[in-house]
Each structure stands twice: as structure tokens, then as C-alpha cells.
Short mmCIF file of C-alpha atoms in Angstrom, two decimals:
data_model
loop_
_atom_site.label_atom_id
_atom_site.label_comp_id
_atom_site.label_asym_id
_atom_site.label_seq_id
_atom_site.Cartn_x
_atom_site.Cartn_y
_atom_site.Cartn_z
CA MET A 175 14.00 4.67 -3.87
CA LYS A 176 14.01 7.78 -5.90
CA LEU A 177 11.09 9.34 -7.66
CA THR A 178 11.75 12.06 -10.23
CA ALA A 179 8.94 14.56 -10.80
CA PRO A 180 8.11 18.31 -10.72
CA ARG A 181 7.35 19.39 -7.25
CA HIS A 182 4.50 21.90 -7.58
CA ALA A 183 2.28 20.34 -10.20
CA TRP A 184 -1.44 20.88 -9.64
CA LEU A 185 -2.00 17.17 -9.75
CA TYR A 186 -0.01 16.61 -6.60
CA ALA A 187 -2.09 19.14 -4.68
CA ALA A 188 -5.26 17.48 -5.81
CA LEU A 189 -4.08 14.03 -4.74
CA GLY A 190 -2.83 15.50 -1.40
CA ALA A 191 -6.30 17.08 -0.80
CA ALA A 192 -8.03 13.84 -1.71
CA VAL A 193 -6.15 12.08 1.06
CA ALA A 194 -6.11 14.82 3.54
CA PHE A 195 -9.77 15.65 3.58
CA ASN A 196 -11.28 12.33 2.60
CA SER A 197 -10.70 8.74 3.41
CA ILE A 198 -7.63 7.01 2.11
CA SER A 199 -9.94 4.60 0.23
CA GLU A 200 -11.25 7.43 -1.86
CA ALA A 201 -7.81 7.69 -3.43
CA PHE A 202 -8.68 4.48 -5.18
CA SER A 203 -12.07 5.58 -6.54
CA LEU A 204 -10.77 5.22 -10.13
CA ILE A 205 -9.87 1.61 -9.68
CA PRO A 206 -11.87 -0.53 -12.20
CA PRO A 207 -14.94 -2.47 -10.98
CA GLY A 208 -13.82 -5.59 -9.04
CA GLY A 209 -10.29 -4.36 -8.93
CA ILE A 210 -7.64 -5.54 -6.48
CA VAL A 211 -5.97 -3.50 -3.74
CA THR A 212 -2.96 -5.05 -2.14
CA VAL A 213 -2.45 -4.08 1.50
CA THR A 214 0.89 -4.88 3.15
CA HIS A 215 1.32 -5.38 6.96
CA ALA A 216 -2.31 -6.24 6.80
CA ALA A 217 -2.29 -8.01 10.20
CA GLY A 218 -1.68 -4.61 11.95
CA ARG A 219 -4.62 -2.46 13.26
CA MET A 220 -4.22 0.01 10.41
CA GLY A 221 -3.96 -2.64 7.74
CA LYS A 222 -7.22 -4.31 8.90
CA VAL A 223 -9.14 -1.01 9.25
CA LEU A 224 -8.03 0.08 5.68
CA ALA A 225 -9.05 -3.27 4.17
CA LEU A 226 -12.48 -2.98 5.64
CA GLN A 227 -12.76 0.73 4.93
CA ILE A 228 -12.05 0.29 1.21
CA ARG A 229 -14.95 -2.27 0.97
CA GLU A 230 -17.32 -0.34 3.11
CA ASP A 231 -16.73 3.05 1.45
CA ALA A 232 -17.57 1.44 -1.91
CA GLN A 233 -20.71 -0.16 -0.50
CA ILE A 234 -21.83 3.21 1.00
CA ALA A 235 -21.17 4.80 -2.46
CA GLY A 236 -23.62 2.37 -3.98
CA VAL A 237 -21.12 0.22 -5.89
CA PRO A 238 -22.85 -3.11 -6.88
CA ALA A 239 -21.76 -6.15 -4.89
CA GLU A 240 -20.11 -7.76 -7.95
CA GLU A 241 -17.99 -4.64 -8.54
CA LEU A 242 -16.68 -4.03 -5.08
CA PRO A 243 -12.90 -3.92 -4.78
CA ARG A 244 -11.14 -7.05 -3.68
CA ILE A 245 -8.45 -7.08 -0.98
CA ARG A 246 -5.12 -8.89 -1.26
CA ALA A 247 -3.62 -8.92 2.32
CA VAL A 248 0.15 -9.48 2.69
CA VAL A 249 1.25 -10.93 6.04
CA ARG A 250 4.46 -12.37 7.50
CA SER A 251 3.28 -15.56 9.19
CA GLU A 252 0.49 -18.24 9.56
CA ALA A 253 -0.44 -16.58 12.86
CA GLU A 254 -0.85 -13.08 11.10
CA ALA A 255 -2.90 -14.79 8.32
CA ALA A 256 -5.25 -16.27 10.89
CA SER A 257 -5.52 -12.91 12.70
CA VAL A 258 -6.62 -11.24 9.46
CA ALA A 259 -8.98 -13.95 8.48
CA CYS A 260 -10.73 -13.93 11.88
CA ASP A 261 -10.90 -10.19 12.39
CA LEU A 262 -12.12 -9.47 8.82
CA GLY A 263 -14.51 -12.34 8.35
CA GLY A 264 -15.46 -13.34 11.85
CA MET A 265 -15.45 -16.93 13.18
CA THR A 266 -17.76 -19.94 13.42
CA LEU A 267 -17.77 -22.50 16.18
CA ILE A 268 -18.94 -25.94 15.05
CA GLY A 269 -18.47 -29.00 17.24
CA GLY A 270 -16.33 -27.12 19.58
CA GLU A 271 -13.90 -26.18 16.73
CA ALA A 272 -13.45 -22.53 15.82
CA SER A 273 -12.64 -21.53 12.22
CA PRO A 274 -12.63 -18.22 10.35
CA VAL A 275 -15.48 -17.40 7.98
CA LYS A 276 -14.14 -17.46 4.40
CA LEU A 277 -14.58 -14.32 2.35
CA ASP A 278 -14.55 -14.46 -1.45
CA TRP A 279 -13.16 -10.96 -1.63
CA LEU A 280 -10.16 -11.53 0.54
CA GLU A 281 -6.98 -13.16 -0.48
CA ILE A 282 -4.22 -13.67 2.03
CA ILE A 283 -0.60 -14.00 0.99
CA ILE A 284 2.17 -15.11 3.44
CA VAL A 285 5.57 -13.71 2.72
CA GLU A 286 7.85 -14.69 5.55
CA ASP A 287 11.45 -14.02 4.52
CA ILE A 288 12.20 -11.25 2.00
CA GLU A 289 15.91 -12.02 2.32
CA GLU A 290 15.41 -15.16 0.18
CA GLU A 291 14.63 -14.96 -3.56
CA ARG A 292 11.45 -17.02 -3.10
CA GLY A 293 10.17 -14.43 -0.63
CA ARG A 294 11.00 -11.58 -3.03
CA GLU A 295 9.25 -13.39 -5.85
CA MET A 296 6.15 -13.84 -3.69
CA LEU A 297 6.18 -10.22 -2.76
CA ARG A 298 6.36 -9.26 -6.48
CA ALA A 299 3.53 -11.57 -7.21
CA ALA A 300 1.42 -9.93 -4.53
CA PHE A 301 1.50 -6.63 -6.44
CA GLU A 302 1.23 -8.07 -10.00
CA GLY A 303 -2.37 -7.97 -11.15
CA ALA A 304 -3.37 -5.43 -8.44
CA ASP A 305 -4.77 -2.03 -9.47
CA GLY A 306 -3.78 -0.25 -6.32
CA ALA A 307 -1.76 -0.78 -3.13
CA ILE A 308 -1.34 0.48 0.41
CA LEU A 309 2.05 0.02 2.03
CA CYS A 310 1.37 0.00 5.74
CA ASP A 311 4.49 0.09 7.93
CA ALA A 312 5.70 1.17 11.31
CA SER A 313 9.08 2.64 10.42
CA HIS A 314 9.62 6.38 10.60
CA ASN A 315 10.05 7.27 6.98
CA GLU A 316 10.97 10.67 5.60
CA MET A 317 10.64 12.21 2.15
CA VAL A 318 13.60 14.35 1.08
CA TRP A 319 13.45 16.75 -1.90
CA SER A 320 16.51 17.86 -3.73
CA ASN A 321 17.10 20.30 -6.54
CA ASP A 322 14.56 22.89 -5.35
CA ASP A 323 15.44 25.02 -8.45
CA THR A 324 16.38 27.99 -6.29
CA ASN A 325 19.36 28.56 -8.55
CA GLY A 326 17.19 28.71 -11.66
CA SER A 327 18.86 25.78 -13.31
CA GLY A 328 15.55 24.20 -14.35
CA GLU A 329 16.73 20.82 -13.31
CA GLU A 330 14.12 18.24 -12.43
CA GLU A 331 13.48 17.72 -8.71
CA VAL A 332 14.09 14.41 -7.11
CA CYS A 333 12.12 12.94 -4.16
CA SER A 334 13.87 10.34 -2.16
CA ILE A 335 12.18 8.08 0.45
CA SER A 336 14.52 7.79 3.40
CA VAL A 337 13.99 4.65 5.52
CA PRO A 338 16.10 4.68 8.81
CA ALA A 339 17.49 1.21 9.01
CA ALA A 340 19.12 1.85 12.35
CA GLU A 341 15.78 2.40 14.02
CA SER A 342 14.16 -0.86 12.93
CA LYS A 343 16.26 -2.80 10.63
CA ASP A 344 13.85 -5.62 9.78
CA ILE A 345 10.88 -3.24 9.28
CA SER A 346 12.99 -0.87 7.07
CA LYS A 347 14.34 -3.73 4.92
CA ARG A 348 10.86 -5.10 4.38
CA LEU A 349 9.44 -1.69 3.49
CA LEU A 350 12.19 -1.26 0.81
CA ALA A 351 11.51 -4.75 -0.62
CA GLU A 352 7.78 -3.81 -0.75
CA ILE A 353 8.58 -0.58 -2.65
CA ASP A 354 10.87 -2.44 -5.02
CA ALA A 355 8.20 -5.07 -5.65
CA ALA A 356 5.48 -2.44 -6.20
CA SER A 357 7.76 -0.65 -8.63
CA SER A 358 8.12 -3.75 -10.71
CA SER A 359 4.37 -4.27 -11.15
CA SER A 360 2.96 -3.77 -14.57
CA THR A 361 -0.53 -3.24 -13.32
CA LEU A 362 -0.42 -0.86 -10.41
CA ARG A 363 -1.86 2.62 -11.02
CA HIS A 364 -2.19 4.03 -7.45
CA VAL A 365 -0.05 3.48 -4.37
CA VAL A 366 -0.42 4.96 -0.88
CA MET A 367 2.46 4.65 1.64
CA ARG A 368 1.01 4.94 5.06
CA SER A 369 3.53 5.03 7.96
CA SER A 370 3.60 6.57 11.37
CA MET A 371 5.34 9.62 10.05
CA VAL A 372 4.17 10.23 6.53
CA CYS A 373 1.42 9.45 3.98
CA CYS A 374 2.45 9.37 0.44
CA VAL A 375 0.32 8.96 -2.74
CA LEU A 376 2.02 7.64 -5.85
CA ASN A 377 0.21 7.95 -9.17
CA TYR A 378 1.81 5.76 -11.82
CA ALA A 379 0.56 7.62 -14.87
CA PRO A 380 2.68 9.69 -14.74
CA LEU A 381 4.67 8.82 -11.58
CA SER A 382 4.02 11.44 -8.92
CA CYS A 383 4.30 11.69 -5.12
CA THR A 384 2.43 13.75 -2.59
CA MET A 385 3.45 14.00 1.11
CA LEU A 386 1.03 14.94 3.90
#
């Protein structure tokens, strides 16, 4: 994936500061009331924490209950879906049968196989209608800038997200599929890519990227 944008714009610095010195959820403070935030790899520890943090930060800020952000959690299996539902909502035990507490602000979408067209369609649908997204992944990604304008040519700089397939082929492929699906959304305005090596904020109006 390549993002074309000036490298030293003040907006990037502002976005970077917002994520560096405040919680990630504050990057979504401009999402409209009741807006949707899609979180991928939501069954992981970071995904669950972020889903809860987005809600809790809005509550602490005094956002009315009916205007709190809603979470759309993307997982890879029924087991992961159950894990998210239980950890975020808690569980009830009735007649010896345990079941997760249903949350009206949580939607869980299972996308098992991104190699098939149906899986890619479901992934695209997970981002469509959302106002923001957090791409959580475990692959070691790197952002590479080209055309640093040292030769005075004035050419636009290009930021490329490098995903090392050799390190974890399945994770890398899924991340690229998620980036592609998010790029096709007509509603997304803010995207945060949170990985073990980099945090990147994408602002879709105009498209920009900040690496921390």
C-alpha cells in the first residue's frame, strides 16, 4: 500500500502528538455521536483493551450514553467471537449454562478466510459505514519514505507500508487485506494502524500518515 503526501505538514505533527501523548481513542474524538469504530484482531489483548478504552474515555469525557461510540469487532473464528463477547460483556450463569452478556454497542463480525472472495467482501463490509478504524496486528511492519526532496526536485514524497510476509505469512496477508478493505470504504475518516513495531494515523481528508 502506498500513501502519497507531503512529509512535514503541520497536520501530521498534530496527529502524531495526539496519539503519542494521549490515548489512542482520543484520535477519534471528532467521530460523530454514536459513530462506529471498527477494530480488527479484536480478540487479542490490545484489541479488547482498545474497544473498551474508546467507550470508557467517551464516558469519562461526559458523552451522553446514546452518543457513545459503537464498536465493530472483527475476528477470525467463532472461538474468537466468544472470547470477545465474554471478555467485553461478562457472562451469566443460568441453570448451569454460561452465556455472554449481550451489549447493544458491540457488533462482532467473523471473517475466517480472506483468500476467498466471500471473506474479502465481509471484510470490506466491516469497514463500510464505520467512521473510524483501528487495525491491530502482530506483524512487524515498517513505513518507508521515498523522494525526500534532497535533490530539490519538488516531487511528492511517497510513504509505503512494508509488511514482511516471510516473518508471518498469514498475518501479513490479512493485514494487507484489511488495509485494502479500509481503503475501499466510503465512510472512514480516521484509521489507526497499531502493530508491535509502529503506530500510524491515517486521516482521510486529505489522506495523511503519521508514524510514531
